[in-house]
Coordinates of C-alpha atoms in Angstrom, one line a residue:
M27 CA 48.5 55.7 -33.8
Y28 CA 46.5 53.6 -31.3
C29 CA 44.6 50.3 -31.2
R30 CA 43.7 47.9 -28.4
K31 CA 46.6 46.0 -27.0
S32 CA 45.0 42.7 -28.0
L33 CA 45.1 43.8 -31.7
K34 CA 48.6 45.0 -31.8
R35 CA 50.0 41.8 -33.2
F36 CA 47.6 42.1 -36.2
F37 CA 48.1 45.8 -36.9
D38 CA 50.3 46.5 -39.9
H39 CA 50.7 50.1 -38.7
E40 CA 53.7 50.8 -40.9
E41 CA 51.5 50.7 -44.0
V42 CA 49.0 53.1 -42.4
F43 CA 51.9 55.4 -41.5
E44 CA 53.2 55.3 -45.0
I45 CA 49.8 56.1 -46.5
T46 CA 49.4 58.9 -44.0
R47 CA 52.8 60.4 -44.9
Q48 CA 52.0 60.2 -48.6
G49 CA 48.6 61.8 -48.0
F50 CA 50.2 64.7 -46.1
A51 CA 52.6 65.4 -48.9
F52 CA 50.0 65.2 -51.6
Y53 CA 47.4 67.4 -49.9
E54 CA 49.9 70.1 -48.7
D55 CA 51.1 70.5 -52.3
H56 CA 47.7 70.2 -53.9
F57 CA 45.9 72.6 -51.6
G58 CA 48.8 75.0 -51.2
Q59 CA 48.3 74.9 -47.4
P60 CA 50.4 73.2 -44.7
Y61 CA 48.6 70.8 -42.3
P62 CA 46.7 73.3 -40.2
F63 CA 46.8 71.6 -36.7
G64 CA 49.4 70.8 -34.1
K65 CA 49.0 67.0 -34.1
Y66 CA 47.4 64.2 -36.0
D67 CA 46.4 61.0 -34.1
Q68 CA 44.7 58.0 -35.6
L69 CA 42.7 55.7 -33.2
F70 CA 41.3 52.3 -34.2
V71 CA 38.5 51.7 -31.6
P72 CA 36.1 48.9 -30.7
E73 CA 32.3 49.0 -31.1
Y74 CA 32.4 52.0 -33.3
N75 CA 29.1 52.7 -35.1
S76 CA 30.5 54.1 -38.3
G77 CA 33.6 53.7 -40.5
A78 CA 35.6 56.7 -39.3
M79 CA 35.2 60.3 -38.0
E80 CA 37.4 63.3 -38.8
N81 CA 37.7 64.9 -35.3
V82 CA 40.3 67.7 -35.5
G83 CA 43.7 66.2 -35.2
C84 CA 42.3 62.9 -33.9
V85 CA 40.6 60.6 -36.3
T86 CA 38.7 57.6 -35.0
F87 CA 38.4 54.5 -37.1
N88 CA 36.4 51.3 -36.8
E89 CA 38.8 48.7 -35.6
S90 CA 37.7 46.4 -38.4
Q91 CA 40.4 48.2 -40.3
V92 CA 42.9 46.2 -38.2
F93 CA 42.9 43.0 -40.2
R94 CA 42.8 39.8 -38.0
D95 CA 42.8 37.6 -41.1
P96 CA 45.2 37.9 -44.1
P97 CA 43.9 40.9 -46.1
T98 CA 43.6 41.1 -49.8
D99 CA 45.2 44.0 -51.6
T100 CA 41.7 45.3 -52.2
Q101 CA 41.1 45.4 -48.5
R102 CA 44.3 47.4 -48.1
L103 CA 43.2 49.7 -50.9
V104 CA 39.9 50.4 -49.3
R105 CA 41.6 51.1 -45.9
A106 CA 44.0 53.5 -47.7
E107 CA 41.1 55.4 -49.1
V108 CA 39.5 55.7 -45.7
V109 CA 42.7 57.0 -44.2
L110 CA 43.1 59.5 -47.0
H111 CA 39.4 60.5 -46.9
E112 CA 39.6 61.4 -43.2
L113 CA 43.0 63.2 -43.6
A114 CA 41.4 65.3 -46.4
H115 CA 38.8 66.5 -44.0
M116 CA 41.5 68.3 -42.0
W117 CA 41.4 70.8 -44.9
F118 CA 37.9 70.2 -46.4
G119 CA 35.7 70.3 -43.3
N120 CA 38.0 71.5 -40.5
L121 CA 40.2 74.2 -42.0
V122 CA 37.3 75.4 -44.1
T123 CA 33.8 74.4 -43.0
M124 CA 30.4 74.5 -44.7
K125 CA 28.2 77.4 -43.6
W126 CA 25.1 75.1 -43.2
W127 CA 24.2 71.5 -43.7
D128 CA 23.1 72.0 -47.3
G129 CA 26.8 72.3 -48.0
L130 CA 27.5 68.8 -46.6
W131 CA 28.7 67.8 -50.0
L132 CA 31.5 70.4 -49.7
N133 CA 32.9 68.1 -47.0
E134 CA 32.0 64.6 -48.1
S135 CA 31.9 64.7 -51.9
F136 CA 35.2 66.4 -52.0
A137 CA 36.9 64.1 -49.4
T138 CA 35.7 61.1 -51.3
Y139 CA 36.9 62.3 -54.7
I140 CA 40.3 63.7 -53.5
S141 CA 41.1 60.6 -51.5
F142 CA 40.9 58.5 -54.7
L143 CA 42.9 61.1 -56.6
A144 CA 45.6 61.1 -53.9
M145 CA 45.6 57.3 -53.8
S146 CA 46.1 57.0 -57.5
E147 CA 48.8 59.7 -57.8
A148 CA 50.7 59.4 -54.5
T149 CA 50.5 55.8 -53.3
R150 CA 51.2 52.3 -54.6
F151 CA 47.4 51.8 -55.1
Q152 CA 47.3 52.7 -58.8
D153 CA 44.0 50.9 -59.4
G154 CA 41.9 53.1 -57.2
W155 CA 39.7 54.4 -60.0
E156 CA 38.5 50.9 -60.8
N157 CA 37.4 50.5 -57.2
F158 CA 35.8 54.0 -57.4
L159 CA 33.8 52.9 -60.4
G160 CA 32.8 49.5 -59.1
T161 CA 31.8 50.6 -55.6
I162 CA 31.3 54.4 -55.2
K163 CA 29.7 55.1 -58.5
T164 CA 27.6 52.0 -58.5
W165 CA 26.3 53.1 -55.1
A166 CA 25.5 56.6 -56.5
Y167 CA 23.7 55.2 -59.6
R168 CA 21.5 53.0 -57.3
E169 CA 20.7 55.8 -54.9
D170 CA 20.0 58.3 -57.8
Q171 CA 17.3 56.1 -59.2
K172 CA 15.3 55.8 -56.0
P173 CA 12.3 58.0 -55.0
T174 CA 14.5 59.2 -52.2
T175 CA 17.1 60.8 -54.4
H176 CA 17.9 64.5 -53.9
P177 CA 20.2 67.1 -55.4
I178 CA 23.8 67.0 -54.4
S179 CA 23.4 70.6 -53.0
G180 CA 19.9 70.6 -51.7
V181 CA 17.8 72.5 -49.2
V182 CA 18.2 71.3 -45.5
K183 CA 15.6 73.0 -43.4
D184 CA 16.9 71.8 -40.0
T185 CA 19.3 69.5 -38.3
D186 CA 16.8 66.6 -38.3
E187 CA 17.0 66.6 -42.1
T188 CA 20.8 66.5 -42.1
F189 CA 21.2 62.8 -41.4
L190 CA 19.0 62.0 -44.5
N191 CA 21.8 63.2 -46.7
F192 CA 24.7 61.0 -45.5
D193 CA 24.1 58.7 -48.5
G194 CA 25.3 57.7 -52.0
I195 CA 24.3 61.1 -53.5
T196 CA 26.3 63.2 -51.1
Y197 CA 29.3 60.9 -51.1
G198 CA 29.2 59.0 -54.4
K199 CA 27.5 61.1 -56.9
G200 CA 29.1 64.3 -55.6
A201 CA 32.5 62.7 -55.9
A202 CA 31.8 61.5 -59.5
V203 CA 30.6 64.9 -60.5
L204 CA 33.7 66.5 -59.2
K205 CA 35.7 64.0 -61.2
Q206 CA 33.8 65.0 -64.3
L207 CA 34.4 68.7 -63.4
R208 CA 38.2 68.2 -63.1
A209 CA 38.2 66.5 -66.5
A210 CA 36.2 69.4 -68.1
I211 CA 38.4 72.3 -66.7
G212 CA 41.7 70.5 -66.5
G213 CA 43.8 69.2 -63.7
E214 CA 46.0 72.2 -63.3
A215 CA 43.0 74.6 -63.2
F216 CA 41.3 72.4 -60.7
R217 CA 44.4 72.4 -58.4
D218 CA 44.9 76.2 -58.8
G219 CA 41.3 76.8 -58.0
L220 CA 41.6 74.8 -54.8
R221 CA 44.6 76.8 -53.8
L222 CA 42.7 80.0 -54.3
Y223 CA 39.8 78.6 -52.3
F224 CA 41.9 77.9 -49.3
D225 CA 43.8 81.2 -49.5
R226 CA 40.5 83.0 -49.3
H227 CA 38.5 81.0 -46.8
A228 CA 41.0 79.3 -44.4
W229 CA 39.4 79.3 -40.9
G230 CA 36.1 80.3 -42.3
N231 CA 32.7 79.0 -43.5
T232 CA 31.7 78.7 -47.1
T233 CA 28.9 78.1 -49.5
I234 CA 28.7 76.5 -53.0
E235 CA 29.3 79.9 -54.6
D236 CA 32.5 80.3 -52.5
F237 CA 33.8 77.0 -53.8
L238 CA 32.9 77.4 -57.5
A239 CA 34.1 81.0 -57.9
P240 CA 37.9 80.3 -57.6
L241 CA 37.5 77.2 -59.9
G242 CA 35.9 79.4 -62.5
E243 CA 38.6 82.0 -62.2
A244 CA 41.4 79.4 -62.5
S245 CA 39.8 77.8 -65.5
G246 CA 38.4 80.9 -67.2
K247 CA 35.0 79.3 -67.3
D248 CA 31.6 80.3 -66.0
L249 CA 30.5 77.4 -63.9
D250 CA 27.0 78.7 -62.9
S251 CA 25.1 76.7 -65.5
W252 CA 27.2 73.6 -64.8
A253 CA 26.3 73.9 -61.1
A254 CA 22.6 74.4 -61.9
S255 CA 22.6 71.2 -64.1
W256 CA 24.6 69.0 -61.8
L257 CA 24.5 70.2 -58.2
E258 CA 20.9 71.5 -57.9
T259 CA 19.0 68.7 -59.7
S260 CA 18.7 64.9 -59.2
G261 CA 18.7 62.0 -61.6
V262 CA 21.1 60.2 -63.8
N263 CA 21.2 60.3 -67.6
V264 CA 21.8 57.5 -70.1
L265 CA 24.4 57.5 -72.8
R266 CA 24.4 55.0 -75.6
P267 CA 25.9 54.8 -79.1
E268 CA 23.5 54.2 -82.0
I269 CA 24.2 53.1 -85.5
G270 CA 21.7 54.5 -88.0
A271 CA 21.3 55.4 -91.7
N272 CA 23.2 58.7 -91.0
G273 CA 26.1 57.0 -89.3
V274 CA 27.1 56.8 -85.7
E275 CA 25.8 59.1 -83.0
L276 CA 25.9 59.3 -79.2
R277 CA 22.5 59.5 -77.7
Q278 CA 21.7 61.0 -74.4
D279 CA 18.4 60.1 -72.7
P280 CA 16.9 61.8 -69.6
D281 CA 16.3 60.2 -66.3
A282 CA 12.9 58.5 -66.0
A283 CA 11.8 61.0 -63.4
D284 CA 13.5 64.1 -64.9
A285 CA 13.4 65.3 -68.5
R286 CA 16.7 67.2 -68.1
L287 CA 19.6 66.7 -70.4
R288 CA 23.0 67.6 -68.9
P289 CA 26.5 68.6 -70.2
H290 CA 29.0 65.8 -70.2
R291 CA 32.7 65.6 -71.1
V292 CA 33.1 62.1 -72.6
D293 CA 35.6 60.1 -74.6
V294 CA 33.9 57.6 -76.9
S295 CA 36.3 54.8 -78.0
L296 CA 36.2 52.1 -80.6
F297 CA 37.8 48.8 -79.5
T298 CA 38.9 46.3 -82.1
G299 CA 41.4 43.5 -82.4
D300 CA 41.7 39.7 -82.9
D301 CA 43.5 38.8 -79.7
A302 CA 43.0 41.8 -77.4
L303 CA 40.3 44.4 -77.8
S304 CA 42.2 47.7 -77.8
A305 CA 41.1 51.3 -78.3
T306 CA 41.9 52.1 -81.9
R307 CA 40.0 55.4 -82.2
T308 CA 38.7 57.9 -79.7
W309 CA 36.2 60.8 -80.1
A310 CA 36.7 63.5 -77.4
L311 CA 33.3 65.1 -77.0
D312 CA 31.6 67.9 -75.0
I313 CA 27.9 67.1 -75.2
D314 CA 24.7 68.6 -73.8
G315 CA 22.0 67.6 -76.3
A316 CA 20.1 64.5 -77.2
S317 CA 22.3 63.5 -80.1
T318 CA 25.9 64.1 -81.0
P319 CA 27.3 62.7 -84.3
L320 CA 30.6 60.8 -84.4
A321 CA 32.6 61.4 -87.5
G322 CA 33.7 58.3 -89.5
D323 CA 32.6 54.7 -89.9
V324 CA 32.8 51.8 -87.5
P325 CA 32.9 48.0 -88.3
G326 CA 29.6 46.3 -88.2
T327 CA 30.7 43.3 -85.9
S328 CA 33.5 42.1 -83.7
R329 CA 34.0 45.5 -82.2
L330 CA 33.1 47.5 -79.1
L331 CA 31.9 51.1 -78.9
W332 CA 32.3 52.4 -75.3
A333 CA 30.9 55.8 -74.5
N334 CA 32.8 56.6 -71.3
H335 CA 36.4 55.8 -71.8
G336 CA 38.3 57.1 -68.8
D337 CA 35.1 57.1 -66.7
H338 CA 34.8 60.9 -66.5
A339 CA 31.0 61.1 -67.2
Y340 CA 28.4 60.5 -64.5
A341 CA 25.9 58.5 -66.6
R342 CA 24.5 55.0 -67.0
V343 CA 26.3 53.8 -70.2
F344 CA 24.6 51.2 -72.4
L345 CA 25.7 49.4 -75.6
D346 CA 24.5 49.1 -79.2
D347 CA 23.6 45.6 -80.3
A348 CA 26.9 44.8 -81.9
S349 CA 28.9 46.0 -78.9
L350 CA 26.7 43.9 -76.5
A351 CA 27.2 40.8 -78.6
C352 CA 31.0 41.5 -78.6
V353 CA 31.0 41.8 -74.8
Q354 CA 29.0 38.7 -74.3
E355 CA 31.7 36.8 -76.2
R356 CA 34.9 38.7 -75.5
L357 CA 34.6 40.6 -72.3
S358 CA 37.9 39.2 -71.0
D359 CA 39.7 40.4 -74.2
V360 CA 39.2 44.1 -73.4
D361 CA 42.7 45.3 -72.5
D362 CA 41.7 48.4 -70.4
P363 CA 40.7 47.3 -66.9
L364 CA 38.7 50.5 -66.2
V365 CA 36.7 49.8 -69.3
R366 CA 36.2 46.2 -68.2
M367 CA 34.9 47.4 -64.9
G368 CA 32.6 49.8 -66.7
L369 CA 31.2 47.0 -68.9
W370 CA 30.4 44.9 -65.9
G371 CA 28.6 48.0 -64.5
T372 CA 26.6 48.2 -67.7
L373 CA 25.7 44.5 -67.4
W374 CA 24.6 45.1 -63.8
E375 CA 22.5 48.1 -64.8
M376 CA 20.9 46.0 -67.5
L377 CA 20.1 43.3 -64.9
R378 CA 18.5 45.9 -62.6
D379 CA 16.5 47.3 -65.6
G380 CA 15.3 43.8 -66.5
A381 CA 17.1 43.9 -69.9
I382 CA 19.0 40.7 -69.1
P383 CA 17.9 38.0 -66.6
P384 CA 19.9 37.3 -63.4
A385 CA 20.8 33.9 -64.9
E386 CA 22.6 35.6 -67.8
F387 CA 24.6 37.9 -65.4
I388 CA 25.5 34.9 -63.3
A389 CA 26.5 32.8 -66.3
L390 CA 28.8 35.6 -67.6
A391 CA 30.3 35.9 -64.1
A392 CA 31.0 32.1 -64.0
R393 CA 32.5 32.3 -67.5
F394 CA 34.6 35.4 -67.4
L395 CA 35.6 36.1 -63.7
P396 CA 37.9 33.1 -63.5
R397 CA 40.0 34.8 -66.2
E398 CA 40.0 38.3 -64.6
S399 CA 43.4 39.5 -63.6
K400 CA 42.5 42.6 -61.6
P401 CA 41.4 42.0 -58.0
E402 CA 39.1 45.0 -57.8
I403 CA 37.1 43.8 -60.8
L404 CA 37.0 40.3 -59.5
E405 CA 36.0 41.2 -56.0
T406 CA 33.3 43.7 -57.0
N407 CA 31.6 41.4 -59.5
L408 CA 31.7 38.3 -57.3
R409 CA 29.9 40.4 -54.7
L410 CA 27.4 41.6 -57.3
S411 CA 26.9 38.0 -58.4
G412 CA 25.8 37.2 -54.9
V413 CA 23.4 40.1 -54.9
A414 CA 22.0 39.0 -58.2
L415 CA 21.4 35.5 -56.7
A416 CA 19.8 36.7 -53.5
R417 CA 17.8 39.7 -54.6
Y418 CA 17.0 39.3 -58.3
A419 CA 16.9 35.6 -59.1
A420 CA 13.5 33.8 -58.8
P421 CA 13.4 31.7 -55.6
A422 CA 12.8 28.5 -57.6
K423 CA 16.0 29.1 -59.5
R424 CA 18.3 30.2 -56.7
A425 CA 19.6 26.7 -55.7
A426 CA 20.7 25.9 -59.3
L427 CA 22.2 29.3 -59.9
G428 CA 24.0 29.3 -56.6
S429 CA 25.5 25.9 -57.4
T430 CA 26.7 27.3 -60.7
L431 CA 28.6 30.0 -58.8
F432 CA 29.8 27.6 -56.1
E433 CA 31.2 25.2 -58.7
A434 CA 32.9 28.1 -60.6
A435 CA 34.5 29.3 -57.3
C436 CA 35.7 25.8 -56.3
N437 CA 37.3 25.3 -59.7
A438 CA 39.0 28.7 -59.4
L439 CA 40.3 27.8 -56.0
T440 CA 41.9 24.7 -57.4
A441 CA 43.4 26.5 -60.4
T442 CA 44.9 29.4 -58.2
E443 CA 48.0 29.5 -56.2
T444 CA 47.4 28.6 -52.6
G445 CA 47.0 31.6 -50.3
C446 CA 47.4 34.2 -53.0
D447 CA 45.1 37.3 -53.3
R448 CA 42.9 35.8 -56.0
Q449 CA 42.3 32.6 -54.1
L450 CA 41.4 34.6 -50.9
I451 CA 39.0 36.7 -53.0
W452 CA 37.3 33.6 -54.4
G453 CA 37.1 31.8 -51.1
R454 CA 35.6 34.8 -49.2
A455 CA 33.1 35.4 -52.0
I456 CA 31.5 32.0 -51.6
P457 CA 29.0 32.3 -48.7
P458 CA 26.4 34.3 -50.6
F459 CA 26.5 31.6 -53.3
I460 CA 25.3 28.9 -50.9
A461 CA 21.6 28.5 -51.7
S462 CA 20.9 24.9 -51.0
K463 CA 21.2 22.5 -48.1
S464 CA 23.4 20.3 -50.3
D465 CA 25.9 23.0 -51.0
A466 CA 25.8 24.2 -47.3
T467 CA 26.7 20.6 -46.2
T468 CA 29.6 20.6 -48.7
F469 CA 30.7 24.0 -47.5
L470 CA 30.5 22.9 -43.8
G471 CA 32.9 20.1 -44.6
W472 CA 35.6 22.6 -45.3
L473 CA 36.0 22.9 -41.5
D474 CA 37.0 19.2 -41.3
D475 CA 38.7 18.5 -44.6
A476 CA 41.0 20.5 -46.9
A477 CA 39.1 23.1 -48.9
P478 CA 39.6 23.1 -52.7
G479 CA 43.1 24.2 -53.7
A480 CA 44.2 24.0 -50.1
L481 CA 42.5 27.3 -49.4
P482 CA 43.5 28.6 -46.0
V483 CA 40.2 28.7 -44.0
D484 CA 40.9 31.6 -41.7
Q485 CA 38.8 32.5 -38.6
G486 CA 36.6 34.9 -40.5
L487 CA 35.7 32.3 -43.1
R488 CA 35.1 29.6 -40.4
W489 CA 32.4 31.8 -38.9
R490 CA 30.8 32.5 -42.3
I491 CA 30.7 28.8 -43.0
L492 CA 29.0 28.1 -39.7
Q493 CA 26.5 31.0 -40.3
K494 CA 25.5 29.4 -43.6
A495 CA 25.2 26.0 -41.9
S496 CA 23.0 27.6 -39.2
A497 CA 20.8 29.3 -41.8
F498 CA 20.0 25.9 -43.3
G499 CA 19.5 24.2 -40.0
L500 CA 22.2 21.6 -40.5
A501 CA 22.6 18.9 -37.8
D502 CA 25.2 19.4 -34.9
V503 CA 25.7 23.1 -35.8
A504 CA 24.9 24.1 -32.2
A505 CA 27.7 21.9 -30.9
R506 CA 30.1 23.2 -33.6
L507 CA 29.2 26.8 -32.7
D508 CA 30.0 26.2 -29.0
I509 CA 33.4 24.8 -30.0
E510 CA 34.1 27.8 -32.3
S511 CA 33.1 30.2 -29.6
E512 CA 35.8 28.7 -27.4
R513 CA 38.3 28.9 -30.3
D514 CA 37.5 32.6 -30.9
P515 CA 36.3 34.3 -27.7
S516 CA 37.0 37.8 -29.2
H517 CA 34.4 40.5 -29.6
R518 CA 34.4 39.6 -33.3
G519 CA 33.7 36.0 -32.4
K520 CA 30.8 37.0 -30.1
K521 CA 29.3 39.0 -33.0
A522 CA 29.8 36.2 -35.4
R523 CA 28.2 33.7 -33.0
F524 CA 25.2 36.0 -32.5
A525 CA 24.8 36.3 -36.3
A526 CA 24.8 32.5 -36.6
D527 CA 22.2 32.1 -33.8
T528 CA 19.9 34.6 -35.4
S529 CA 20.2 32.8 -38.7
W530 CA 18.7 29.5 -37.4
P531 CA 15.4 28.8 -39.3
D532 CA 13.1 28.7 -36.3
A533 CA 10.3 31.3 -35.9
D534 CA 10.1 31.1 -32.1
R535 CA 13.8 31.7 -31.7
K536 CA 13.7 34.6 -34.1
R537 CA 10.7 36.1 -32.2
G538 CA 12.7 36.0 -29.0
L539 CA 15.7 37.6 -30.7
F540 CA 13.5 40.3 -32.2
E541 CA 12.5 41.4 -28.7
R542 CA 16.2 41.7 -27.9
F543 CA 16.8 44.0 -30.8
A544 CA 14.5 46.5 -29.2
D545 CA 16.4 46.6 -25.9
P546 CA 18.1 50.0 -25.7
D547 CA 20.6 48.7 -23.1
D548 CA 22.1 46.0 -25.3
S549 CA 25.2 46.5 -27.5
A550 CA 24.3 48.1 -30.7
D551 CA 27.4 46.7 -32.3
L552 CA 26.4 43.2 -31.4
L553 CA 22.7 43.7 -32.4
K554 CA 23.7 45.0 -35.8
A555 CA 25.6 41.8 -36.5
G556 CA 22.5 39.8 -35.8
M557 CA 20.2 42.1 -37.8
A558 CA 22.5 41.7 -40.9
S559 CA 22.5 37.9 -40.7

């Protein structure tokens, strides 16, 4: 394992070694194949233009995975997933390789899915599926609703088209569909099918048919129609419970751009209770039509019907009116964290559809997130709150809504133990909430005075505070930036300073910097930092 000498003091390499060892043990057992190469090196390198690359026996990682500031447990979880993802490629991608680029999903969908499975079953990160739902599937749903969506296994005419498919469909949707397939055929059949696949195709090249055939043999199921519905089409269906004169039914609606209904393996659960909302009844369903009845009655109020318990289905899940009213009042009472993450996802999809205004999503975040105990749910939805503010809220309302989030965050910092994971998450979530010069001035003051709750203002947060101050053109920022550059002369510091400079609200300065962005001899790593500011 290698990193730059200057980063050695920050590198918690023992944790990376532990995750790697656990990944080796899980994959060798699950795939029925020993590690196929003579060595395995992991290099954390500077100015790397992607997250990681699975070179045979020598994986390169972006050195941002070496944490200079105290990491949250979610950051460690995300790094563990990247380590396991690249390790999985030694089997899926290197031992067995796709025949052509239309099989890219055989590499990336599978490595994404199996890394989360390995993480949840073989490491201390037992909350991986919450992160998967809040990040990977959210990414997939967004990409699958765009005009640029495409089938998981599509036609790639030449290598120029290949790079169009490194996206949320190939990584996210493909992984989510594999999760659904495993739920449908069973974990043992899925594992046994993978072992057959590697036995037959080690050191060879494969197609979609080569992958599905052993899974079908192990499960005793014909997967051709499943593949046609899921791998060769695009779009995402909607699932929602409906209460009518004939009782309760689960409705499936087609994607707006595709009239196709698809097969789903879903668990629909009823949550009730005075203190906690717990699953008191579950309907296990295999559906493929527009309507599926649910036997029995459900209460009219103070209950939640959730149509994707366990998060096996790849579908946008919406709520009946009574369930939505329950969530708006009692979201924190739902005792299953994966369901809570799913409910936040539903609220997010409702915002994107225009069914609820950004102000309502932000108000719910300010109300319920201070009570959230799971860091993955907290971090994901604080991030989405910032996106709601920046991309969906009307410009005239952003300052007030940003202040609502900033105030909620400051109160949470004060109410939380100094330096703990939750406090770090709240503190680092704040920069996107700063939407007024007044709040930017208060935020800048954290460099001089104690932050709320004695939050440790680490170097990364110091730069983000200064970037916000620069974006609002606050006085004496230039002098402060010079001081901060002396304090942090690292490559990360240079990128952060450049991002602050490009944020300054001056058209002439931005025009000059724009010309620099077109210079092919400048550092792409540095320029990307400025473009993102």
